[in-house]
Coordinates of C-alpha atoms in Angstrom, one line a residue:
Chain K
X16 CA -27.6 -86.5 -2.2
X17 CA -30.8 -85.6 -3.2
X18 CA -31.5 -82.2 -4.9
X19 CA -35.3 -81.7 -3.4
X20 CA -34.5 -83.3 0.1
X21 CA -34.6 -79.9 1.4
X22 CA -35.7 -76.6 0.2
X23 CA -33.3 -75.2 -2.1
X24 CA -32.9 -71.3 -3.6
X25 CA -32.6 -71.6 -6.8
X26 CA -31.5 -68.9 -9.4
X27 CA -33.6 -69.3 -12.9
X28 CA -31.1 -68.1 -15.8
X29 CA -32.5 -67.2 -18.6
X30 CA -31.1 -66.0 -22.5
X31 CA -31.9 -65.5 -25.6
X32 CA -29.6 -64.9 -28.5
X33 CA -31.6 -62.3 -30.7
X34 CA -34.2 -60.4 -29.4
X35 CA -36.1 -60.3 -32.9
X36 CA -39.9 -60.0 -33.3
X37 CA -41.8 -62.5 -30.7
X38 CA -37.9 -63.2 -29.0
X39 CA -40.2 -61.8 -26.0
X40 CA -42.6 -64.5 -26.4
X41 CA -39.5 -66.6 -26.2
X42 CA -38.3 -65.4 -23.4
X43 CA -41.3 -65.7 -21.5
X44 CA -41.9 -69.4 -22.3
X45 CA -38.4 -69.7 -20.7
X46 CA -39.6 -68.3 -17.8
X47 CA -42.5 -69.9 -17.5
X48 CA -41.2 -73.5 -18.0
X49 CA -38.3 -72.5 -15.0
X50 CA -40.8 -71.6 -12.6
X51 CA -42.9 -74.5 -13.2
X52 CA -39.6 -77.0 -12.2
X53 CA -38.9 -74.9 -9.2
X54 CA -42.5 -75.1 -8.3
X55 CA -42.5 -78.8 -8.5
X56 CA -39.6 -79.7 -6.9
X57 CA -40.7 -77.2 -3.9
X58 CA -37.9 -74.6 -4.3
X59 CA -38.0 -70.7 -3.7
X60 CA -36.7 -68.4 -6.7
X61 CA -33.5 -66.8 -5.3
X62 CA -33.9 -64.3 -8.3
X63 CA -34.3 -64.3 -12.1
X64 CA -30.5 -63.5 -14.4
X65 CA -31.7 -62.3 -17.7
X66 CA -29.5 -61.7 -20.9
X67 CA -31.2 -61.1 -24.1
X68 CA -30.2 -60.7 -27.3
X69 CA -26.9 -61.6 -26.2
X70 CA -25.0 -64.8 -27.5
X71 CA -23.3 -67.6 -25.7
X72 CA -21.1 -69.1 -28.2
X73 CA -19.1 -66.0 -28.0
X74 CA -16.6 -66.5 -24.8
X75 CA -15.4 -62.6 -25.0
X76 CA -18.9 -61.3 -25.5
X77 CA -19.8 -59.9 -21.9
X78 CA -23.0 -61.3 -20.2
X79 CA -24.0 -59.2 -17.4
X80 CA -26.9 -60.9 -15.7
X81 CA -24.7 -64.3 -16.6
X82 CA -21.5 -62.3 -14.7
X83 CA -23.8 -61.5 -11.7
X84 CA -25.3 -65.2 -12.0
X85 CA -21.5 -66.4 -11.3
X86 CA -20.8 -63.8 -8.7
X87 CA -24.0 -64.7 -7.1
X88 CA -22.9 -68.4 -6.5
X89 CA -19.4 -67.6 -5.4
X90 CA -21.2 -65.7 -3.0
X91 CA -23.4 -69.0 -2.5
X92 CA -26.4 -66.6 -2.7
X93 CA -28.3 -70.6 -3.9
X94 CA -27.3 -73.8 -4.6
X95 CA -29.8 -74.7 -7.6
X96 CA -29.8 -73.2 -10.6
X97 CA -32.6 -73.5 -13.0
X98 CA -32.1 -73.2 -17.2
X99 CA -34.3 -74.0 -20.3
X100 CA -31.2 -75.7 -21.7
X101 CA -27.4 -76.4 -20.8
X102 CA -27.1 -74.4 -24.2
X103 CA -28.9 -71.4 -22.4
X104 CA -26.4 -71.4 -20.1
X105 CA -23.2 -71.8 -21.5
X106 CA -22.3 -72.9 -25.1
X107 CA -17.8 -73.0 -24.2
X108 CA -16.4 -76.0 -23.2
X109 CA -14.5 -74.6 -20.4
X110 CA -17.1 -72.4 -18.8
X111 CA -19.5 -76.0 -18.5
X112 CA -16.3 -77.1 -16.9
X113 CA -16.3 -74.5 -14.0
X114 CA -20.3 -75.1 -13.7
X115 CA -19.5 -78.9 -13.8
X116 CA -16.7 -78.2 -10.7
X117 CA -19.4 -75.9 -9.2
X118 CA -21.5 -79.0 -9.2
X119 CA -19.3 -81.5 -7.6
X120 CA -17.5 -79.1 -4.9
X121 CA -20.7 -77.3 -3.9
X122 CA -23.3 -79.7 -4.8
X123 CA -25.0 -77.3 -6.7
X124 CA -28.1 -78.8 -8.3
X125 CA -28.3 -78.0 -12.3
X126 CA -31.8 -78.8 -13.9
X127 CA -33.2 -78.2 -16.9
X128 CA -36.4 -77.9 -18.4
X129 CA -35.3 -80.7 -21.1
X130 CA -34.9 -83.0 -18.4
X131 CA -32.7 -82.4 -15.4
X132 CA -28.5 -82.4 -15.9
X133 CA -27.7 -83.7 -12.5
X134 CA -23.9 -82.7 -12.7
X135 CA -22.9 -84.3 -9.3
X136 CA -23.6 -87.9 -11.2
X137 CA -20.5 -89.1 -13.9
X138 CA -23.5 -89.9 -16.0
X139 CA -24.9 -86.4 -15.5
X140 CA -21.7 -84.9 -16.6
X141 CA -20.8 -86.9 -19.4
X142 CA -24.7 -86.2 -20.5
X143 CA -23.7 -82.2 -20.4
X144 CA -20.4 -82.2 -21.9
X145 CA -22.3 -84.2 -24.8
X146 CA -24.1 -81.1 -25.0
X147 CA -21.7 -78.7 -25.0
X148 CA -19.9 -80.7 -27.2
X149 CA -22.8 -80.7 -29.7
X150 CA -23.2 -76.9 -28.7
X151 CA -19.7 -76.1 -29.9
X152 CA -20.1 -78.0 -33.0
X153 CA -23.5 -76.4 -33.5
X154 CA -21.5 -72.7 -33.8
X155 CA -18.6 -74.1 -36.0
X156 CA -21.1 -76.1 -38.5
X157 CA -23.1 -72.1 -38.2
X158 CA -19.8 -69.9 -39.2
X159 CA -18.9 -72.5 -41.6
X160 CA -22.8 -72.0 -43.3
X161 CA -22.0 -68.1 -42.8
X162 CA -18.5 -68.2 -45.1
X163 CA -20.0 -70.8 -47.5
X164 CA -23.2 -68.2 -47.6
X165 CA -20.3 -65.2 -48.2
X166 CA -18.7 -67.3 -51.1
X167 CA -22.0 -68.4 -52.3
X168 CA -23.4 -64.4 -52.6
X169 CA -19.8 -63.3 -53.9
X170 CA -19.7 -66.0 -56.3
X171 CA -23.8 -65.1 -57.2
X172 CA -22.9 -61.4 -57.9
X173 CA -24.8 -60.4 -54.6
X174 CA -23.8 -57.0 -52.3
X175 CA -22.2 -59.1 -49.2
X176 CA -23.3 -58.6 -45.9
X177 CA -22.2 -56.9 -43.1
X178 CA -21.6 -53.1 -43.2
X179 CA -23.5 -51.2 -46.2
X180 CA -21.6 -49.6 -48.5
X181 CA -21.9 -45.3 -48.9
X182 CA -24.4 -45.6 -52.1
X183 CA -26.0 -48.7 -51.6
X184 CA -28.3 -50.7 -49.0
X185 CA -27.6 -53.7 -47.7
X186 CA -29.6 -55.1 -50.2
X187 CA -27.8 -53.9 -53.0
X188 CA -30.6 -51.3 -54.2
X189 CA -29.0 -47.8 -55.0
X190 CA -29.5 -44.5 -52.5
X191 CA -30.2 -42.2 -54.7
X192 CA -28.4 -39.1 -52.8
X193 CA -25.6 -40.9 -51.4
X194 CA -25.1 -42.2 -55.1
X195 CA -25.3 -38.6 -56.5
X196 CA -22.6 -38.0 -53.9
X197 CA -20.3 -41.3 -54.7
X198 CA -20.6 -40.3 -58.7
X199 CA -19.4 -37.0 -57.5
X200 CA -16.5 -37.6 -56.2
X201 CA -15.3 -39.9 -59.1
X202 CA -16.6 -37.1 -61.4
X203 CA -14.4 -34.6 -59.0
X204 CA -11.5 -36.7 -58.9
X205 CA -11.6 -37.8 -62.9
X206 CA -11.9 -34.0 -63.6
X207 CA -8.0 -33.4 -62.3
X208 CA -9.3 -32.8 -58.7
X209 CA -6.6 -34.3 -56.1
X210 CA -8.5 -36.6 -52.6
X211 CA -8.2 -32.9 -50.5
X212 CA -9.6 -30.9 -53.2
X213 CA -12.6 -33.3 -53.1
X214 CA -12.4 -33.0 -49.4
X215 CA -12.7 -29.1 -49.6
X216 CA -14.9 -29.0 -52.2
X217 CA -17.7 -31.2 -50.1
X218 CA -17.2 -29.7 -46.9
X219 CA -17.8 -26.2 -48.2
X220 CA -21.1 -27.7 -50.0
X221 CA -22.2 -28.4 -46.5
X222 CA -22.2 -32.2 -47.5
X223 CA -21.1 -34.3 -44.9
X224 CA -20.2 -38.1 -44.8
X225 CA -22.8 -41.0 -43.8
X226 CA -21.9 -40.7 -40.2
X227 CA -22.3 -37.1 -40.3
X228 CA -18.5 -36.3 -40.0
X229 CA -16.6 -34.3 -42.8
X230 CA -15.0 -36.3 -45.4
X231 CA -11.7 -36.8 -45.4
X232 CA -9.1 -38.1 -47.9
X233 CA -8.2 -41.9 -47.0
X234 CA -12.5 -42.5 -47.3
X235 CA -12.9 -40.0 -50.6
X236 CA -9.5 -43.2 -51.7
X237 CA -11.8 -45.7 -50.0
X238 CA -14.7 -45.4 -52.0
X239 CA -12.6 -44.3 -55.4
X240 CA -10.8 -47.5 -55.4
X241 CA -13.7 -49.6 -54.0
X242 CA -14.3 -52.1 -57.1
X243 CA -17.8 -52.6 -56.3
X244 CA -18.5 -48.8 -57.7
X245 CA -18.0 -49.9 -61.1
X246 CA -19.9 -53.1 -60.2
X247 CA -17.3 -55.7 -59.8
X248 CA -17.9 -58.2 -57.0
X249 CA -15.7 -58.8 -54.2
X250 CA -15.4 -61.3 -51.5
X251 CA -12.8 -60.6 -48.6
X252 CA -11.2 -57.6 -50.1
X253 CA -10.3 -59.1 -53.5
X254 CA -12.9 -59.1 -56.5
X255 CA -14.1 -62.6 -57.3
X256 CA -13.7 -61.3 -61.2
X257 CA -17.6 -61.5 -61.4
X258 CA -19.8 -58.8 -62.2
X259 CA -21.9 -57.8 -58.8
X260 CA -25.8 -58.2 -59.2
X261 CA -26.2 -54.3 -58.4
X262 CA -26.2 -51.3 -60.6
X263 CA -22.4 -50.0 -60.9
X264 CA -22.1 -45.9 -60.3
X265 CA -19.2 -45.5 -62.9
X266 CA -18.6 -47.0 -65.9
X267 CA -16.1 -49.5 -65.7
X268 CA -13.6 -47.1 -67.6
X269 CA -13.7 -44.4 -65.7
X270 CA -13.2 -46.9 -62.4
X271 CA -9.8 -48.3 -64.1
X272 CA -8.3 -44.6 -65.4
X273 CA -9.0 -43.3 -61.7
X274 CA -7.3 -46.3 -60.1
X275 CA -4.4 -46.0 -62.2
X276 CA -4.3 -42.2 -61.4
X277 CA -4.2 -43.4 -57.7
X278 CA -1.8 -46.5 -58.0
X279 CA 1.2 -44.1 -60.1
X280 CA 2.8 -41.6 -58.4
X281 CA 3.7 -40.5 -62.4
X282 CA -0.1 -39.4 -62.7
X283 CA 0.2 -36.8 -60.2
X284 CA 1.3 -34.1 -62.3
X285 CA 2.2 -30.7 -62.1
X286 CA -0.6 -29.3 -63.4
X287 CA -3.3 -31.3 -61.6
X288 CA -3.6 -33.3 -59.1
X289 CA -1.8 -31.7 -56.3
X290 CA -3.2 -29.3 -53.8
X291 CA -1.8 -25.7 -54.8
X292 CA -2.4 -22.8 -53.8
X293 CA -2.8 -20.3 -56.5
X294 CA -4.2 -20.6 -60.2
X295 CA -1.1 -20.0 -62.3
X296 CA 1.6 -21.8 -60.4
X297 CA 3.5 -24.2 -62.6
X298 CA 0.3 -24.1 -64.6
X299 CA 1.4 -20.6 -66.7
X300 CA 5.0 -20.8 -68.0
X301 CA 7.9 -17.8 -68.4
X302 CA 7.2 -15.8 -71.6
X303 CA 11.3 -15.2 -71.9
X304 CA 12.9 -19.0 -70.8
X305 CA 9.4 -20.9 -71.1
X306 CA 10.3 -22.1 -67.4
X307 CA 7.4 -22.5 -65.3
X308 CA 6.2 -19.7 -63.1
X309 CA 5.8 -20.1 -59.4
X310 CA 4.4 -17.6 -57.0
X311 CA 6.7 -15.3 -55.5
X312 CA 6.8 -13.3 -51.5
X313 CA 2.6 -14.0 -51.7
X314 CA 1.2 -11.5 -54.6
X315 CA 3.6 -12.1 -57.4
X316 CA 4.2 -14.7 -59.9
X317 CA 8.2 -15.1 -60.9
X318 CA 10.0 -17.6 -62.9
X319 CA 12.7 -20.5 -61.8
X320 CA 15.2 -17.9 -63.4
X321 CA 13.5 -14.3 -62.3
X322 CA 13.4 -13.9 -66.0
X323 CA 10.1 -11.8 -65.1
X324 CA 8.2 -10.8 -61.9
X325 CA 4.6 -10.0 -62.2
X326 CA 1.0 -8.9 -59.7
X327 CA -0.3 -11.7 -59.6
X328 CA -4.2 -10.2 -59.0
X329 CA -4.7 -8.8 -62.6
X330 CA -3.1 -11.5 -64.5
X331 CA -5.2 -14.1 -62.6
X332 CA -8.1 -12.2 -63.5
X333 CA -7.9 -12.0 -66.8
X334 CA -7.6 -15.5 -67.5
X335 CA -10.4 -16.4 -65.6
X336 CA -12.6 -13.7 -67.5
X337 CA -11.0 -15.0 -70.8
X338 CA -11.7 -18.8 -70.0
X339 CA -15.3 -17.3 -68.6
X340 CA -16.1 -15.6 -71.8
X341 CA -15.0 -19.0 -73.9
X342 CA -17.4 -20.4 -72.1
X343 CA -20.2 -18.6 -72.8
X344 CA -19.9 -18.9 -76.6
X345 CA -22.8 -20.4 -77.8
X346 CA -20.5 -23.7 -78.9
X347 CA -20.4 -24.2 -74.9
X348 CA -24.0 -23.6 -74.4
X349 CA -25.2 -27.3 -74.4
X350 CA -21.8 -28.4 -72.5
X351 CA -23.3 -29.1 -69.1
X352 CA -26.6 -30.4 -70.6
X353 CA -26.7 -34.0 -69.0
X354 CA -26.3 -36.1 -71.5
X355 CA -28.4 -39.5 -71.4
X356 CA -26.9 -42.4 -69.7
X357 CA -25.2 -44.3 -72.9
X358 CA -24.0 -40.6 -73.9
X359 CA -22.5 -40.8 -70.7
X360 CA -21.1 -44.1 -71.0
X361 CA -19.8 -43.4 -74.7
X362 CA -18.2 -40.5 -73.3
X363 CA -16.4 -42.4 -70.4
X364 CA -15.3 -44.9 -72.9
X365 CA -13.3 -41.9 -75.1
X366 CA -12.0 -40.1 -72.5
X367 CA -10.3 -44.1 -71.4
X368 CA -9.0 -44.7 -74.5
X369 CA -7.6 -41.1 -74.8
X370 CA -5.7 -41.6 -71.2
X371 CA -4.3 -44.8 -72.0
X372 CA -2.9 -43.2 -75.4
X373 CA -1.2 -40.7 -73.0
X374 CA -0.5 -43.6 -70.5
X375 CA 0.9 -45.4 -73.1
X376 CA 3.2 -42.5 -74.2
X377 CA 4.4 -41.4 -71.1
X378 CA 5.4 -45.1 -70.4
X379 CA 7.6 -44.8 -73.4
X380 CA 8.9 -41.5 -72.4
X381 CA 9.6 -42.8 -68.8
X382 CA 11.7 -46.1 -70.5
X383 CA 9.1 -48.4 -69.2
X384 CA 8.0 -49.7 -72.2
X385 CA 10.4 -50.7 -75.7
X386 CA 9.5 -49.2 -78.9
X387 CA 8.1 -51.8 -80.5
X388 CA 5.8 -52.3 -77.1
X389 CA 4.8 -48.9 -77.5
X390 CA 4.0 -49.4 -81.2
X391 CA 1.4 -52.3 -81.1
X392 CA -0.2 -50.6 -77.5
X393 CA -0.6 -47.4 -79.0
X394 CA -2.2 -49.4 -82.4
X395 CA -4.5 -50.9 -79.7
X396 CA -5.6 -47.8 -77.9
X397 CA -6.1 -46.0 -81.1
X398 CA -8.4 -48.6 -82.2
X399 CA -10.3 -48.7 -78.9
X400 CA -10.2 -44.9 -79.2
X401 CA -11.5 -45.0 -82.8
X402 CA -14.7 -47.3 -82.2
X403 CA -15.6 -45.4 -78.7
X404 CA -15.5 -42.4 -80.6
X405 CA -17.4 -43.8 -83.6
X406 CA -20.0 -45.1 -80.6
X407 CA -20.4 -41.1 -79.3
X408 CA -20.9 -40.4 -82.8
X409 CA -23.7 -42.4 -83.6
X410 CA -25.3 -41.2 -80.0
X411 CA -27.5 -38.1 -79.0
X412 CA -27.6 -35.9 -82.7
X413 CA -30.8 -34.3 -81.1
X414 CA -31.2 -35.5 -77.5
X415 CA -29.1 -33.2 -75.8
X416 CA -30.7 -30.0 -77.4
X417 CA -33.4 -30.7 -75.6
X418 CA -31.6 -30.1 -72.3
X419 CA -29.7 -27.1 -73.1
X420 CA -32.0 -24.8 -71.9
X421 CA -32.1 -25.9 -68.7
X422 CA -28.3 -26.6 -68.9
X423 CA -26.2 -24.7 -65.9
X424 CA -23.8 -22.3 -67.3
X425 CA -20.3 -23.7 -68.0
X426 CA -19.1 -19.9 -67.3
X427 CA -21.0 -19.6 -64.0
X428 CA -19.9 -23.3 -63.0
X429 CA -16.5 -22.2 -64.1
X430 CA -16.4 -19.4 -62.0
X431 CA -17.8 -21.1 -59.1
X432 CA -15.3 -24.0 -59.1
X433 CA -12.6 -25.1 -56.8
X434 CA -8.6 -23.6 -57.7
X435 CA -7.7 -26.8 -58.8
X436 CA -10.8 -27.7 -61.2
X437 CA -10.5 -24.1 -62.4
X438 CA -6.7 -24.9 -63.1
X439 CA -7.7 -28.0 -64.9
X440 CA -10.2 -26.4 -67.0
X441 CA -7.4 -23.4 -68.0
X442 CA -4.9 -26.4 -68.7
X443 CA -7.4 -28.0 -70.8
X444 CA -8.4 -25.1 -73.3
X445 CA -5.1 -22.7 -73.0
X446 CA -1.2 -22.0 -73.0
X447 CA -0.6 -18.8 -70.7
X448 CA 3.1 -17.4 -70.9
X449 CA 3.9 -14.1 -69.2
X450 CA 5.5 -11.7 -70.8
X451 CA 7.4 -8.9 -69.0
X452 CA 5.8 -5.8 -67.8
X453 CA 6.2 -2.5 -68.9
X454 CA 8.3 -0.9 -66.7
X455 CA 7.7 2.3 -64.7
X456 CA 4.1 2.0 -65.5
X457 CA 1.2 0.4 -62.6
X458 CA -0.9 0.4 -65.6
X459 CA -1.4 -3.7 -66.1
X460 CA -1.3 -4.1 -69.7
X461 CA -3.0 -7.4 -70.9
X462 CA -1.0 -7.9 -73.9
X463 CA 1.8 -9.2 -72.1
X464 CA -0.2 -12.2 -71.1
X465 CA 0.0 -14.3 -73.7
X466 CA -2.7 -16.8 -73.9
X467 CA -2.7 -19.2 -76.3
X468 CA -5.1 -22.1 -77.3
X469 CA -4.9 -25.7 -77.6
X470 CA -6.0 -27.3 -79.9
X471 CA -5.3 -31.2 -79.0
X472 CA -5.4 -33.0 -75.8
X473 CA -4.0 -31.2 -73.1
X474 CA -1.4 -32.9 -70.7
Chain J
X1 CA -17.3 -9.8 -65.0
X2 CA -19.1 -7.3 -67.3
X3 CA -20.9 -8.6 -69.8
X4 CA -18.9 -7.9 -73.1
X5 CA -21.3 -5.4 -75.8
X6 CA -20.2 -4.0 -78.7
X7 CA -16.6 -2.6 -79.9
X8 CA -18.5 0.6 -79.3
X9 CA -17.6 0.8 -75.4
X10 CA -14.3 2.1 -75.3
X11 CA -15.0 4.7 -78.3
X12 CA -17.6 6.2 -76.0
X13 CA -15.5 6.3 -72.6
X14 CA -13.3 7.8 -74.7
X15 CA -15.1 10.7 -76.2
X16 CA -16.6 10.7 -72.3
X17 CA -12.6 11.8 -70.6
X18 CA -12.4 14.3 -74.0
X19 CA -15.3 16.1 -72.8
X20 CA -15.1 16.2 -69.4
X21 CA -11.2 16.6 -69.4
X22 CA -11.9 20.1 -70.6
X23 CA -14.0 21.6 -67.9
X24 CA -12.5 19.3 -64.7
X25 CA -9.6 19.1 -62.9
X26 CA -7.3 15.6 -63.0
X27 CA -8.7 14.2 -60.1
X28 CA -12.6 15.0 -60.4
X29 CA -14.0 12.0 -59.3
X30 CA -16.4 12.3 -62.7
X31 CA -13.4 12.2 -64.9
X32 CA -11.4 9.0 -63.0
X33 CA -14.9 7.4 -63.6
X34 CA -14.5 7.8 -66.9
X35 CA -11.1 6.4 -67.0
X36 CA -12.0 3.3 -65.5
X37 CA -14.8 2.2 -67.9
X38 CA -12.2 3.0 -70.9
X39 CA -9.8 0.6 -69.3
X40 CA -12.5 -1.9 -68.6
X41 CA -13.6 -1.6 -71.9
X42 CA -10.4 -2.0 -73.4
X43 CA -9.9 -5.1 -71.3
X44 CA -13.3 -6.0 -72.4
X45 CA -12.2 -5.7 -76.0
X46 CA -9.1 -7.4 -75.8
X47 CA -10.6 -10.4 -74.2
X48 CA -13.0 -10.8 -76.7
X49 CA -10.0 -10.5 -79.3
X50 CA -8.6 -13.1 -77.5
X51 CA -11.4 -15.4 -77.5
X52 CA -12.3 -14.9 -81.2
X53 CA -9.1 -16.4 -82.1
X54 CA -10.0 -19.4 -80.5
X55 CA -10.4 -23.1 -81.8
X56 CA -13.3 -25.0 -82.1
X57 CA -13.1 -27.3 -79.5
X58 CA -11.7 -30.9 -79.9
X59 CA -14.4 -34.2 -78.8
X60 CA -11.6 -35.1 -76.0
X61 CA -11.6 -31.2 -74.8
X62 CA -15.4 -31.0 -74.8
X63 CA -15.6 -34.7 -72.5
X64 CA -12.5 -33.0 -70.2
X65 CA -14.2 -29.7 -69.6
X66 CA -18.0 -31.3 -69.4
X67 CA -16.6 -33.6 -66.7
X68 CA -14.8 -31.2 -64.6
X69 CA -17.5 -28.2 -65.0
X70 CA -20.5 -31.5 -64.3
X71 CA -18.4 -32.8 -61.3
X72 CA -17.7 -29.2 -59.7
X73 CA -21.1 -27.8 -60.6
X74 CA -22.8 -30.2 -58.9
X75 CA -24.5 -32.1 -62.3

């Protein structure tokens, strides 16, 4: 049978994978070189099928003008069909199968512009399964390059394709607000704030996440245990043990005392942490049994034992102006100054080696760990603790004067912050026992609140 | 929160109720004024007792606080 003995309709199919820059031109040369075979053999143009940026190698990716194309011959709308390329048409095995059973039940006429794929002939068909054969291979050899390419950038310390990650572009350059907002939350979280807190605290700032939704807490986890923060690389979920190429946005130490905060149940403590819902509960403790105080029928603090019921309003308010007005002592004037970067860094590296003296400690009052264990890791941390410290020391004598003027006010930020930042900050600086009230009397009398101050590290 | 003056407050609320105490009833608005800014100045000056007494702060307390006031104050 001869494909030109009579005048065929043919349907011209035509694809192109990306649509990038000049992809138009592509598609148009296509077009062009389609026409031109139809013209010579003296064929009409049933109609033009065209899918762009739209791949073939793909068997679940929908094609709708290829879907119509099919439709169209089971409807036996023509009986030639006109490509640039069997790879145009189809780059699956099985779908060249159907067109190849299409060819031989039908006689449907297949050319190319390559040269025509006459699938009615065995040498035709052997000619296009060699193509699709090489066509398959083609994608395989492609997502083989793709995941040697991933390893390769892993491996290299570069950000890995695909989605960007909150902070950085795709290229591994830092966005500046989103990164003010990624330090945040570490800062947030570091600072005693528990993943709803955070949530709270940036949804009442009116910042919203990347997608424009609110934040909530399994992406605030997301990013806070995301090892490519602190600039570790990663490739497939796991870190590679490199250091990435990009800039990190914490210090490696304040990346590994979250993460253990988030891995330990034992870290949530009382006192921060968890969400709760008023400033002295479990935070202040019973001035008669030294139990901890929890609030009581809404306005009232009580202890376990009702040792002591108290208003909760005046109490609450006290504290906060006496933390307030310990913070605006000119001691605290420079606290907020921001310190230059290696400050920051020096400071990050004390504030590690503190918590993993208290890590440490708590592992050997939990029975985790044997004396002598605790003995040489205490040494340890108390030597890392001793030369971070000695680092801070040797940093900043007169840089952060410079800033205090334009310093926030620790008493105004202090003020201003979340319950449980403000519970942190009380929990850091004070003791508060309640003492009981003097009876028959509305008069609140502030002596029997007794607040106390610390003078090491808090718990 | 009023900002904390002298130790001088609370003497002069209190010399304020004396006077007025002689001349006006027990609920002349006046006079309940009066007693308020003697409590809050009594408040006033106990907090700053309070606050006197404290420590200087430790290096690990200073690195807690900046880092909760920096994160929640937007730094």
């Amino acid at each position: 049978m001869s494909a030109s003995s009579q005048r065929r309709g043919a349907a011209i199919y035509l694809r192109i994978s990306l649509d990038q820059t000049g992809e138009g031109l592509a598609i148009e040369r296509q077009r062009q070189e389609c026409h031109r075979i139809v013209t010579e053999r003296g064929w009409r143009v049933t109609k033009e099928y065209v899918d762009q940026s739209i791949t073939a190698s793909d068997a679940r990716k929908r094609r709708p003008q290829y879907d119509a194309l099919v439709r169209d011959f089971e409807a036996g709308l023509y009986d030639a069909l006109v490509c640039y390329d069997l790879d145009r048409l189809t780059r699956q095995p099985r779908q060249l199968e159907d067109w190849i059973d299409a060819a031989e039940g039908r006689g449907l006429a297949i050319v190319t512009a390559n040269g025509e794929a006459d699938l009615t002939t065995d040498a035709g068909r052997l000619f296009a399964r060699i193509k699709a054969a090489v066509a398959r291979a083609e994608v395989e050899r492609k997502s083989a390059r793709q995941t040697a390419a991933a390893r390769q950038r892993a491996a290299l310390g570069r950000p890995p394709l695909g989605v960007r990650l909150t902070g950085y572009l795709p290229t591994g350059e830092v966005v500046k607000e989103e990164a003010a907002v990624v330090r945040r939350i570490f800062a947030l979280f570091h600072g005693g704030e528990s993943l709803r807190g955070i949530v709270q605290t940036l949804a009442t700032e009116g910042i919203s996440a990347r997608n424009g939704r609110p934040w909530n807490p399994s992406t605030i986890r997301g990013i806070l245990s995301n090892p490519r923060y602190a600039g570790r690389a990663v490739y497939r979920g796991a870190e590679t043990g490199e250091l990435g190429s990009w800039e990190p946005l914490v210090s490696e130490d304040v990346f590994r005392v979250v993460n253990a905060r988030l891995a330990d149940p034992r870290r949530k403590t009382v006192r921060l942490g968890t969400d709760r819902k008023h400033l002295g509960s479990g935070l202040y403790a019973c001035g008669v049994c030294e139990g901890p105080i929890q609030a009581w029928s809404g306005e009232r603090y009580r202890c376990r034992d009702g040792c002591i019921t108290r208003s909760m309003v005046p109490i609450d308010s006290l504290v906060l102006a006496v933390i307030a007005e310990r913070l605006r002592r000119p001691d605290m004037a420079d606290l907020l100054a921001a310190p230059p970067e290696d400050a920051t860094n020096a400071m990050d590296a004390v504030t590690a080696a503190q918590n993993r003296v208290d890590a440490i400690a708590a592992d050997y009052d939990g029975g985790l760990i044997d004396g002598t264990r605790f003995a040489v890791a205490t040494a340890k941390a108390k030597a890392e603790l001793k030369t971070a410290e000695g680092r801070l020391a040797q940093l900043a004598p007169n840089e952060a004067l410079a800033t205090v003027l334009a310093a926030p006010d620790p008493a105004e930020a202090f003020l201003g912050s979340s319950l449980m930042a403000q519970r942190a900050v009380i929990g850091t600086l004070t003791t508060v026992h309640l003492d009981r009230g003097t009876r028959y009397t509305r008069t609140f009398d502030p002596e029997t609140v007794r607040i106390g101050w610390r003078t090491g590290a808090s718990s | 929160m009023v900002a904390i003056s002298g130790g001088t407050a609370a003497t002069n609320a209190r010399a304020r109720i004396a006077a007025l105490s002689r001349s006006r009833e027990a609920d002349d608005p006046e006079l309940l004024d009066a007693r308020r800014d003697l409590r809050t100045a009594q408040l006033e000056a106990h907090i700053r007792k309070v606050v006197d007494s404290a420590p200087p702060l430790t290096t690990e307390q200073r690195q807690r606080l900046a880092l909760i006031l920096a994160g929640t104050s937007r730094g």
